[in-house]
């Protein structure tokens, strides 16, 4: 019996480690018949040898997979447990990967490249591979929605774009519906995004959509701007010459376009403006009527809000001015007998005040002879403007009848 101690604790490459045996003693029934002696044949209780060896210890390592949130890679993390001698300093190096990058439970983790470092690493051997299991859980997809402005169309339908924090390279679609709070024009109007879901595009070879979770709703804002209306003058716009460019209008003369249809009913309005202007006061030149419009000239139909529209400020269309019937009264002028039937007449008429026209005519008695209340015939009646006038005012009239006095 005795106590043995190696020179150190470490593994040797061959049987060449020094060791010392102390407190050597014999025991047993015949122990008294023997004595321990050293190489010099002297009794001893110690022995020093140089042919000792220490072989490496098998390190049994248990790997524990660590759950992770999907990150687009198959990289895994594992923890370790082992049977090292208490107090020994070793580090276990390794790499670990899942079978693929996708979300799943109890997914196999392959551990490879297992190696030891540290002060006591050479005293152990370890298997180069191992395995474990762990979960890859879905990544929360953060989506930011941006509303698109639109022109009033009578609906709450909204358009939004989306940006998100998906892993670079992942391919999937974000699906949603979006509605404004109401259909009416306004700035910074709330948009509700609902029914948000993820899907893989048709023909995609990946299943990236299933690696994420996403909130099913969101919000953003955008503007609904007024829809522009246009107005035109239609129908019969006509008057008799009156020396002015004034035009008389009625609601039937206005055609408004640009209204939207809501629930099968087209919105609309009536224009109550009653006046307009011709492009000229003259019969031959007047062919166009226009009028200015203000908001007070419009009356909305039931169910129509004119604040959803940009109202037209003008309307124009075709128009005409017809010639005025000029009623002329002739008065015969007495004269002395001169052997001819030539007569003279004066005129009065109902021309528009301010017009300067000349009534040309010829007149003759029925005979050359003296008589009272003789009939005078007027003929060759025509109109012309006075020479100093700039407008051909005579063209605005038709001679409608001839009246003869005296």
Short mmCIF file of N, CA, C and O in Angstrom, two decimals, residues 37-158:
data_model
loop_
_atom_site.label_atom_id
_atom_site.label_comp_id
_atom_site.label_asym_id
_atom_site.label_seq_id
_atom_site.Cartn_x
_atom_site.Cartn_y
_atom_site.Cartn_z
N UNK A 37 13.06 -2.55 -0.51
CA UNK A 37 14.38 -1.93 -0.62
C UNK A 37 14.44 -1.12 -1.91
O UNK A 37 13.74 -1.41 -2.89
N UNK A 38 15.33 -0.10 -1.89
CA UNK A 38 15.49 0.72 -3.08
C UNK A 38 16.55 0.11 -3.98
O UNK A 38 17.05 -1.00 -3.72
N UNK A 39 16.93 0.84 -5.02
CA UNK A 39 17.89 0.32 -5.98
C UNK A 39 19.25 0.06 -5.35
O UNK A 39 20.08 -0.72 -5.87
N UNK A 40 19.52 0.68 -4.22
CA UNK A 40 20.80 0.48 -3.52
C UNK A 40 20.67 -0.60 -2.48
O UNK A 40 21.57 -0.77 -1.63
N UNK A 41 19.56 -1.27 -2.49
CA UNK A 41 19.29 -2.39 -1.59
C UNK A 41 19.11 -1.93 -0.16
O UNK A 41 19.32 -2.67 0.79
N UNK A 42 18.68 -0.66 -0.04
CA UNK A 42 18.39 -0.15 1.30
C UNK A 42 16.87 -0.15 1.51
O UNK A 42 16.10 0.11 0.58
N UNK A 43 16.47 -0.46 2.74
CA UNK A 43 15.02 -0.44 3.02
C UNK A 43 14.48 0.96 2.72
O UNK A 43 15.13 1.96 3.00
N UNK A 44 13.26 1.02 2.15
CA UNK A 44 12.65 2.31 1.79
C UNK A 44 11.13 2.23 1.82
O UNK A 44 10.56 1.14 1.71
N UNK A 45 10.54 3.43 1.97
CA UNK A 45 9.05 3.49 1.90
C UNK A 45 8.61 4.41 0.75
O UNK A 45 7.45 4.79 0.67
N UNK A 46 9.55 4.79 -0.14
CA UNK A 46 9.22 5.66 -1.29
C UNK A 46 9.79 5.07 -2.56
O UNK A 46 10.73 4.25 -2.51
N UNK A 47 9.19 5.54 -3.67
CA UNK A 47 9.71 5.10 -4.97
C UNK A 47 9.41 6.19 -5.99
O UNK A 47 8.31 6.75 -6.02
N UNK A 48 10.39 6.51 -6.83
CA UNK A 48 10.23 7.50 -7.90
C UNK A 48 10.39 6.79 -9.24
O UNK A 48 11.41 6.12 -9.47
N UNK A 49 9.35 6.95 -10.12
CA UNK A 49 9.39 6.34 -11.44
C UNK A 49 9.27 7.38 -12.53
O UNK A 49 8.83 8.51 -12.31
N UNK A 50 9.67 7.00 -13.76
CA UNK A 50 9.61 7.95 -14.90
C UNK A 50 8.85 7.36 -16.10
O UNK A 50 8.93 7.89 -17.20
N UNK A 51 8.15 6.31 -15.88
CA UNK A 51 7.46 5.66 -17.00
C UNK A 51 5.93 5.71 -16.84
O UNK A 51 5.21 4.88 -17.35
N UNK A 52 5.47 6.78 -16.15
CA UNK A 52 4.03 6.91 -15.97
C UNK A 52 3.36 7.56 -17.18
O UNK A 52 4.01 8.23 -17.99
N UNK A 53 2.07 7.38 -17.32
CA UNK A 53 1.32 8.01 -18.42
C UNK A 53 -0.07 8.42 -17.93
O UNK A 53 -0.65 7.76 -17.06
N UNK A 54 -0.60 9.55 -18.53
CA UNK A 54 -1.97 10.02 -18.27
C UNK A 54 -2.67 10.13 -19.64
O UNK A 54 -2.20 10.86 -20.52
N UNK A 55 -3.73 9.39 -19.83
CA UNK A 55 -4.45 9.40 -21.13
C UNK A 55 -5.61 10.41 -21.09
O UNK A 55 -6.14 10.72 -20.03
N UNK A 56 -6.01 10.94 -22.29
CA UNK A 56 -7.07 11.94 -22.32
C UNK A 56 -8.41 11.39 -21.83
O UNK A 56 -8.73 10.22 -22.03
N UNK A 57 -9.18 12.27 -21.22
CA UNK A 57 -10.52 11.93 -20.74
C UNK A 57 -11.54 12.22 -21.85
O UNK A 57 -11.47 13.25 -22.51
N UNK A 58 -12.45 11.29 -22.07
CA UNK A 58 -13.54 11.54 -23.02
C UNK A 58 -14.51 12.56 -22.42
O UNK A 58 -15.11 12.32 -21.37
N UNK A 59 -14.65 13.68 -23.12
CA UNK A 59 -15.57 14.71 -22.65
C UNK A 59 -16.93 14.47 -23.28
O UNK A 59 -17.09 14.57 -24.50
N UNK A 60 -17.88 14.16 -22.47
CA UNK A 60 -19.24 13.96 -22.97
C UNK A 60 -19.97 15.32 -22.92
O UNK A 60 -20.11 15.89 -21.83
N UNK A 61 -20.38 15.79 -24.07
CA UNK A 61 -21.02 17.10 -24.17
C UNK A 61 -22.50 16.93 -24.54
O UNK A 61 -22.83 16.18 -25.47
N UNK A 62 -23.33 17.62 -23.82
CA UNK A 62 -24.76 17.68 -24.15
C UNK A 62 -25.07 19.08 -24.68
O UNK A 62 -24.74 20.08 -24.03
N UNK A 63 -25.67 19.13 -25.87
CA UNK A 63 -26.00 20.41 -26.50
C UNK A 63 -27.48 20.74 -26.30
O UNK A 63 -28.35 19.87 -26.46
N UNK A 64 -27.76 22.00 -25.95
CA UNK A 64 -29.15 22.47 -25.80
C UNK A 64 -29.45 23.58 -26.79
O UNK A 64 -28.80 24.63 -26.78
N UNK A 65 -30.41 23.34 -27.67
CA UNK A 65 -30.76 24.36 -28.67
C UNK A 65 -31.45 25.56 -28.03
O UNK A 65 -32.24 25.43 -27.10
N UNK A 66 -31.16 26.75 -28.54
CA UNK A 66 -31.74 27.99 -28.05
C UNK A 66 -32.76 28.49 -29.08
O UNK A 66 -32.43 28.68 -30.25
N UNK A 67 -34.00 28.70 -28.63
CA UNK A 67 -35.03 29.22 -29.53
C UNK A 67 -34.62 30.60 -30.05
O UNK A 67 -33.95 31.38 -29.34
N UNK A 68 -35.05 30.91 -31.28
CA UNK A 68 -34.77 32.25 -31.81
C UNK A 68 -35.95 32.74 -32.63
O UNK A 68 -36.80 31.96 -33.09
N UNK A 69 -36.01 34.05 -32.82
CA UNK A 69 -36.99 34.66 -33.71
C UNK A 69 -36.43 34.62 -35.12
O UNK A 69 -35.23 34.83 -35.35
N UNK A 70 -37.30 34.33 -36.08
CA UNK A 70 -36.88 34.23 -37.48
C UNK A 70 -36.05 35.44 -37.89
O UNK A 70 -36.42 36.58 -37.64
N UNK A 71 -34.89 35.15 -38.49
CA UNK A 71 -34.01 36.23 -38.96
C UNK A 71 -33.52 36.03 -40.39
O UNK A 71 -32.62 36.73 -40.84
N UNK A 72 -34.12 35.06 -41.06
CA UNK A 72 -33.75 34.83 -42.45
C UNK A 72 -32.53 33.97 -42.65
O UNK A 72 -32.12 33.73 -43.79
N UNK A 73 -31.93 33.49 -41.56
CA UNK A 73 -30.76 32.62 -41.67
C UNK A 73 -31.03 31.31 -40.93
O UNK A 73 -31.96 31.22 -40.12
N UNK A 74 -30.18 30.31 -41.22
CA UNK A 74 -30.27 29.02 -40.52
C UNK A 74 -29.33 28.96 -39.32
O UNK A 74 -29.23 27.92 -38.65
N UNK A 75 -28.65 30.06 -39.03
CA UNK A 75 -27.70 30.08 -37.91
C UNK A 75 -28.42 29.77 -36.61
O UNK A 75 -29.49 30.32 -36.32
N UNK A 76 -27.82 28.87 -35.81
CA UNK A 76 -28.41 28.47 -34.54
C UNK A 76 -27.44 28.73 -33.40
O UNK A 76 -26.22 28.90 -33.61
N UNK A 77 -27.98 28.78 -32.21
CA UNK A 77 -27.18 28.92 -31.00
C UNK A 77 -27.49 27.72 -30.10
O UNK A 77 -28.66 27.35 -29.94
N UNK A 78 -26.42 27.12 -29.52
CA UNK A 78 -26.62 26.02 -28.58
C UNK A 78 -25.83 26.28 -27.30
O UNK A 78 -24.77 26.92 -27.33
N UNK A 79 -26.36 25.80 -26.21
CA UNK A 79 -25.63 25.79 -24.95
C UNK A 79 -25.03 24.41 -24.75
O UNK A 79 -25.39 23.45 -25.45
N UNK A 80 -24.09 24.30 -23.80
CA UNK A 80 -23.44 23.01 -23.58
C UNK A 80 -23.42 22.65 -22.09
O UNK A 80 -23.38 23.52 -21.22
N UNK A 81 -23.48 21.38 -21.87
CA UNK A 81 -23.20 20.80 -20.55
C UNK A 81 -22.21 19.66 -20.75
O UNK A 81 -22.23 19.00 -21.80
N UNK A 82 -21.29 19.38 -19.77
CA UNK A 82 -20.28 18.34 -20.00
C UNK A 82 -19.84 17.74 -18.66
O UNK A 82 -20.23 18.18 -17.58
N UNK A 83 -18.99 16.74 -18.76
CA UNK A 83 -18.51 15.99 -17.58
C UNK A 83 -17.05 16.30 -17.26
O UNK A 83 -16.31 15.43 -16.80
N UNK A 84 -16.62 17.51 -17.46
CA UNK A 84 -15.24 17.87 -17.16
C UNK A 84 -14.95 17.70 -15.67
O UNK A 84 -15.86 17.73 -14.83
N UNK A 85 -13.68 17.53 -15.37
CA UNK A 85 -13.26 17.46 -13.97
C UNK A 85 -13.46 18.84 -13.35
O UNK A 85 -13.13 19.86 -13.96
N UNK A 86 -14.01 18.84 -12.17
CA UNK A 86 -14.28 20.11 -11.50
C UNK A 86 -13.02 20.95 -11.42
O UNK A 86 -11.95 20.46 -11.03
N UNK A 87 -13.17 22.21 -11.84
CA UNK A 87 -12.05 23.13 -11.77
C UNK A 87 -11.26 23.25 -13.05
O UNK A 87 -10.47 24.18 -13.19
N UNK A 88 -11.41 22.28 -13.96
CA UNK A 88 -10.66 22.36 -15.21
C UNK A 88 -11.20 23.51 -16.06
O UNK A 88 -12.40 23.81 -16.06
N UNK A 89 -10.25 24.14 -16.77
CA UNK A 89 -10.59 25.29 -17.59
C UNK A 89 -10.53 24.89 -19.06
O UNK A 89 -9.45 24.64 -19.61
N UNK A 90 -11.69 24.76 -19.65
CA UNK A 90 -11.78 24.47 -21.08
C UNK A 90 -12.93 25.26 -21.68
O UNK A 90 -13.90 25.57 -21.00
N UNK A 91 -12.81 25.58 -22.95
CA UNK A 91 -13.87 26.20 -23.73
C UNK A 91 -14.22 25.26 -24.87
O UNK A 91 -13.32 24.67 -25.50
N UNK A 92 -15.53 25.12 -25.12
CA UNK A 92 -15.99 24.23 -26.19
C UNK A 92 -16.41 25.08 -27.38
O UNK A 92 -17.44 25.77 -27.33
N UNK A 93 -15.62 25.05 -28.41
CA UNK A 93 -15.97 25.76 -29.63
C UNK A 93 -16.86 24.91 -30.52
O UNK A 93 -16.72 23.69 -30.54
N UNK A 94 -17.79 25.56 -31.23
CA UNK A 94 -18.68 24.81 -32.13
C UNK A 94 -19.40 25.79 -33.05
O UNK A 94 -19.44 26.98 -32.80
N UNK A 95 -19.98 25.24 -34.10
CA UNK A 95 -20.92 25.99 -34.94
C UNK A 95 -22.21 25.18 -35.02
O UNK A 95 -22.18 23.95 -34.90
N UNK A 96 -23.34 25.89 -35.17
CA UNK A 96 -24.62 25.20 -35.15
C UNK A 96 -25.55 25.83 -36.19
O UNK A 96 -25.58 27.05 -36.35
N UNK A 97 -26.27 24.98 -36.89
CA UNK A 97 -27.22 25.46 -37.89
C UNK A 97 -28.51 24.64 -37.83
O UNK A 97 -28.48 23.46 -37.52
N UNK A 98 -29.63 25.34 -38.12
CA UNK A 98 -30.89 24.64 -38.33
C UNK A 98 -30.87 23.99 -39.72
O UNK A 98 -30.05 24.34 -40.58
N UNK A 99 -31.81 23.10 -39.94
CA UNK A 99 -31.91 22.46 -41.25
C UNK A 99 -32.29 23.44 -42.35
O UNK A 99 -31.91 23.28 -43.51
N UNK A 100 -33.05 24.49 -42.01
CA UNK A 100 -33.39 25.56 -42.95
C UNK A 100 -33.70 26.80 -42.13
O UNK A 100 -33.72 26.77 -40.90
N UNK A 101 -34.00 27.91 -42.82
CA UNK A 101 -34.22 29.20 -42.14
C UNK A 101 -35.63 29.38 -41.61
O UNK A 101 -35.89 30.31 -40.86
N UNK A 102 -36.55 28.50 -41.98
CA UNK A 102 -37.97 28.77 -41.79
C UNK A 102 -38.47 28.48 -40.38
O UNK A 102 -37.90 27.67 -39.64
N UNK A 103 -39.57 29.13 -40.04
CA UNK A 103 -40.21 28.95 -38.74
C UNK A 103 -40.63 27.51 -38.54
O UNK A 103 -41.10 26.83 -39.47
N UNK A 104 -40.47 27.02 -37.32
CA UNK A 104 -40.89 25.67 -36.98
C UNK A 104 -40.61 25.37 -35.52
O UNK A 104 -39.87 26.09 -34.85
N UNK A 105 -41.21 24.29 -35.02
CA UNK A 105 -40.98 23.87 -33.63
C UNK A 105 -40.15 22.60 -33.61
O UNK A 105 -40.24 21.77 -34.52
N UNK A 106 -39.35 22.46 -32.56
CA UNK A 106 -38.48 21.28 -32.36
C UNK A 106 -37.68 20.98 -33.62
O UNK A 106 -37.54 19.82 -34.04
N UNK A 107 -37.15 22.02 -34.21
CA UNK A 107 -36.34 21.85 -35.42
C UNK A 107 -34.96 21.32 -35.05
O UNK A 107 -34.37 21.72 -34.03
N UNK A 108 -34.45 20.40 -35.85
CA UNK A 108 -33.14 19.79 -35.59
C UNK A 108 -32.05 20.83 -35.81
O UNK A 108 -32.03 21.55 -36.81
N UNK A 109 -31.15 20.90 -34.83
CA UNK A 109 -29.97 21.75 -34.92
C UNK A 109 -28.76 20.85 -35.04
O UNK A 109 -28.52 19.99 -34.19
N UNK A 110 -27.99 21.02 -36.10
CA UNK A 110 -26.77 20.24 -36.29
C UNK A 110 -25.58 21.03 -35.76
O UNK A 110 -25.38 22.19 -36.14
N UNK A 111 -24.81 20.35 -34.88
CA UNK A 111 -23.63 20.98 -34.27
C UNK A 111 -22.40 20.35 -34.92
O UNK A 111 -22.28 19.12 -35.00
N UNK A 112 -21.49 21.16 -35.36
CA UNK A 112 -20.28 20.64 -36.02
C UNK A 112 -19.08 21.48 -35.60
O UNK A 112 -19.22 22.51 -34.94
N UNK A 113 -17.91 20.97 -36.01
CA UNK A 113 -16.69 21.71 -35.71
C UNK A 113 -16.41 21.84 -34.23
O UNK A 113 -15.82 22.83 -33.78
N UNK A 114 -16.85 20.82 -33.44
CA UNK A 114 -16.66 20.90 -31.99
C UNK A 114 -15.17 20.75 -31.66
O UNK A 114 -14.50 19.82 -32.13
N UNK A 115 -14.63 21.65 -30.87
CA UNK A 115 -13.23 21.63 -30.48
C UNK A 115 -13.06 22.27 -29.12
O UNK A 115 -13.94 23.00 -28.64
N UNK A 116 -11.93 21.96 -28.50
CA UNK A 116 -11.66 22.43 -27.14
C UNK A 116 -10.50 23.39 -27.13
O UNK A 116 -9.50 23.22 -27.85
N UNK A 117 -10.62 24.42 -26.32
CA UNK A 117 -9.51 25.35 -26.07
C UNK A 117 -9.48 25.61 -24.57
O UNK A 117 -10.39 25.24 -23.83
N UNK A 118 -8.41 26.23 -24.12
CA UNK A 118 -8.27 26.54 -22.71
C UNK A 118 -7.10 25.79 -22.08
O UNK A 118 -6.48 24.90 -22.70
N UNK A 119 -6.81 26.11 -20.84
CA UNK A 119 -5.62 25.56 -20.16
C UNK A 119 -5.64 24.04 -20.07
O UNK A 119 -4.59 23.39 -20.12
N UNK A 120 -6.83 23.46 -19.95
CA UNK A 120 -6.92 22.01 -19.76
C UNK A 120 -7.45 21.29 -20.99
O UNK A 120 -7.83 20.11 -20.91
N UNK A 121 -7.47 21.98 -22.13
CA UNK A 121 -8.08 21.40 -23.31
C UNK A 121 -7.39 20.12 -23.76
O UNK A 121 -8.04 19.18 -24.23
N UNK A 122 -6.06 20.03 -23.60
CA UNK A 122 -5.33 18.86 -24.12
C UNK A 122 -5.57 17.63 -23.28
O UNK A 122 -5.15 16.53 -23.68
N UNK A 123 -6.21 17.78 -22.15
CA UNK A 123 -6.44 16.62 -21.29
C UNK A 123 -7.76 15.90 -21.63
O UNK A 123 -8.14 14.95 -20.94
N UNK A 124 -8.44 16.38 -22.70
CA UNK A 124 -9.73 15.80 -23.06
C UNK A 124 -9.79 15.52 -24.55
O UNK A 124 -9.08 16.13 -25.35
N UNK A 125 -10.64 14.60 -24.92
CA UNK A 125 -11.05 14.39 -26.30
C UNK A 125 -12.57 14.55 -26.34
O UNK A 125 -13.26 14.27 -25.35
N UNK A 126 -13.06 15.00 -27.51
CA UNK A 126 -14.49 15.26 -27.62
C UNK A 126 -14.94 14.93 -29.04
O UNK A 126 -14.17 15.06 -30.00
N UNK A 127 -16.18 14.46 -29.19
CA UNK A 127 -16.75 14.19 -30.51
C UNK A 127 -16.90 15.51 -31.27
O UNK A 127 -17.27 16.53 -30.70
N UNK A 128 -16.60 15.46 -32.58
CA UNK A 128 -16.59 16.68 -33.38
C UNK A 128 -17.98 17.15 -33.78
O UNK A 128 -18.14 18.26 -34.29
N UNK A 129 -19.00 16.35 -33.58
CA UNK A 129 -20.36 16.73 -33.99
C UNK A 129 -21.35 16.42 -32.88
O UNK A 129 -21.04 15.69 -31.93
N UNK A 130 -22.54 16.96 -33.04
CA UNK A 130 -23.62 16.70 -32.10
C UNK A 130 -24.92 17.25 -32.66
O UNK A 130 -24.98 17.73 -33.80
N UNK A 131 -25.95 17.17 -31.86
CA UNK A 131 -27.25 17.69 -32.34
C UNK A 131 -28.09 18.14 -31.16
O UNK A 131 -27.82 17.80 -30.00
N UNK A 132 -29.11 18.93 -31.49
CA UNK A 132 -30.06 19.41 -30.49
C UNK A 132 -31.34 19.78 -31.24
O UNK A 132 -31.46 19.57 -32.46
N UNK A 133 -32.29 20.31 -30.53
CA UNK A 133 -33.51 20.83 -31.16
C UNK A 133 -33.82 22.21 -30.57
O UNK A 133 -33.44 22.50 -29.43
N UNK A 134 -34.53 23.02 -31.37
CA UNK A 134 -34.96 24.33 -30.90
C UNK A 134 -36.07 24.83 -31.83
O UNK A 134 -36.34 24.24 -32.88
N UNK A 135 -36.68 25.91 -31.44
CA UNK A 135 -37.77 26.50 -32.22
C UNK A 135 -37.30 27.77 -32.93
O UNK A 135 -36.49 28.52 -32.39
N UNK A 136 -37.82 27.99 -34.14
CA UNK A 136 -37.71 29.30 -34.79
C UNK A 136 -39.12 29.88 -34.78
O UNK A 136 -40.05 29.31 -35.35
N UNK A 137 -39.29 31.00 -34.09
CA UNK A 137 -40.62 31.60 -33.96
C UNK A 137 -40.78 32.73 -34.97
O UNK A 137 -39.80 33.33 -35.43
N UNK A 138 -42.04 33.04 -35.36
CA UNK A 138 -42.27 34.07 -36.39
C UNK A 138 -41.75 35.44 -35.95
O UNK A 138 -41.83 35.82 -34.78
N UNK A 139 -41.32 36.20 -36.93
CA UNK A 139 -40.87 37.57 -36.73
C UNK A 139 -42.07 38.50 -36.84
O UNK A 139 -42.92 38.34 -37.73
N UNK A 140 -42.16 39.45 -35.96
CA UNK A 140 -43.22 40.46 -36.05
C UNK A 140 -42.85 41.45 -37.15
O UNK A 140 -41.79 42.07 -37.11
N UNK A 141 -43.72 41.55 -38.16
CA UNK A 141 -43.49 42.47 -39.27
C UNK A 141 -44.10 43.82 -38.93
O UNK A 141 -45.30 43.94 -38.72
N UNK A 142 -43.27 44.83 -38.86
CA UNK A 142 -43.73 46.19 -38.60
C UNK A 142 -44.01 46.87 -39.93
O UNK A 142 -43.11 47.00 -40.77
N UNK A 143 -45.25 47.29 -40.13
CA UNK A 143 -45.67 47.89 -41.40
C UNK A 143 -46.09 49.34 -41.16
O UNK A 143 -46.84 49.63 -40.23
N UNK A 144 -45.58 50.22 -42.00
CA UNK A 144 -45.98 51.63 -41.98
C UNK A 144 -46.77 51.92 -43.25
O UNK A 144 -46.29 51.66 -44.36
N UNK A 145 -47.98 52.45 -43.07
CA UNK A 145 -48.86 52.73 -44.21
C UNK A 145 -48.84 54.23 -44.52
O UNK A 145 -48.81 55.07 -43.62
N UNK A 146 -48.87 54.55 -45.80
CA UNK A 146 -48.94 55.94 -46.26
C UNK A 146 -50.13 56.08 -47.19
O UNK A 146 -50.24 55.37 -48.20
N UNK A 147 -51.05 56.97 -46.83
CA UNK A 147 -52.25 57.16 -47.64
C UNK A 147 -51.96 57.97 -48.89
O UNK A 147 -51.11 58.86 -48.90
N UNK A 148 -52.68 57.64 -49.97
CA UNK A 148 -52.55 58.37 -51.23
C UNK A 148 -53.74 59.34 -51.36
O UNK A 148 -54.89 58.94 -51.17
N UNK A 149 -53.43 60.59 -51.65
CA UNK A 149 -54.50 61.56 -51.88
C UNK A 149 -55.33 61.14 -53.10
O UNK A 149 -54.83 60.50 -54.02
N UNK A 150 -56.61 61.51 -53.08
CA UNK A 150 -57.44 61.21 -54.24
C UNK A 150 -58.43 62.34 -54.47
O UNK A 150 -58.72 63.14 -53.56
N UNK A 151 -58.93 62.40 -55.69
CA UNK A 151 -59.99 63.34 -56.05
C UNK A 151 -61.33 62.69 -55.66
O UNK A 151 -61.51 61.48 -55.81
N UNK A 152 -62.23 63.50 -55.17
CA UNK A 152 -63.54 63.01 -54.74
C UNK A 152 -64.17 62.13 -55.81
O UNK A 152 -64.26 62.51 -56.98
N UNK A 153 -64.59 60.92 -55.41
CA UNK A 153 -65.23 60.00 -56.34
C UNK A 153 -66.53 59.41 -55.78
O UNK A 153 -67.09 58.48 -56.35
N UNK A 154 -66.98 59.94 -54.64
CA UNK A 154 -68.24 59.48 -54.07
C UNK A 154 -68.13 58.21 -53.26
O UNK A 154 -69.14 57.70 -52.77
N UNK A 155 -66.93 57.68 -53.09
CA UNK A 155 -66.75 56.45 -52.32
C UNK A 155 -65.75 56.68 -51.19
O UNK A 155 -65.00 57.66 -51.18
N UNK A 156 -65.74 55.74 -50.23
CA UNK A 156 -64.77 55.80 -49.13
C UNK A 156 -63.47 55.07 -49.48
O UNK A 156 -62.51 55.08 -48.69
N UNK A 157 -63.44 54.43 -50.62
CA UNK A 157 -62.27 53.63 -51.00
C UNK A 157 -60.99 54.46 -50.95
O UNK A 157 -60.93 55.56 -51.48
N UNK A 158 -59.98 53.89 -50.31
CA UNK A 158 -58.68 54.58 -50.17
C UNK A 158 -57.58 53.70 -50.74
O UNK A 158 -57.71 52.47 -50.82
#
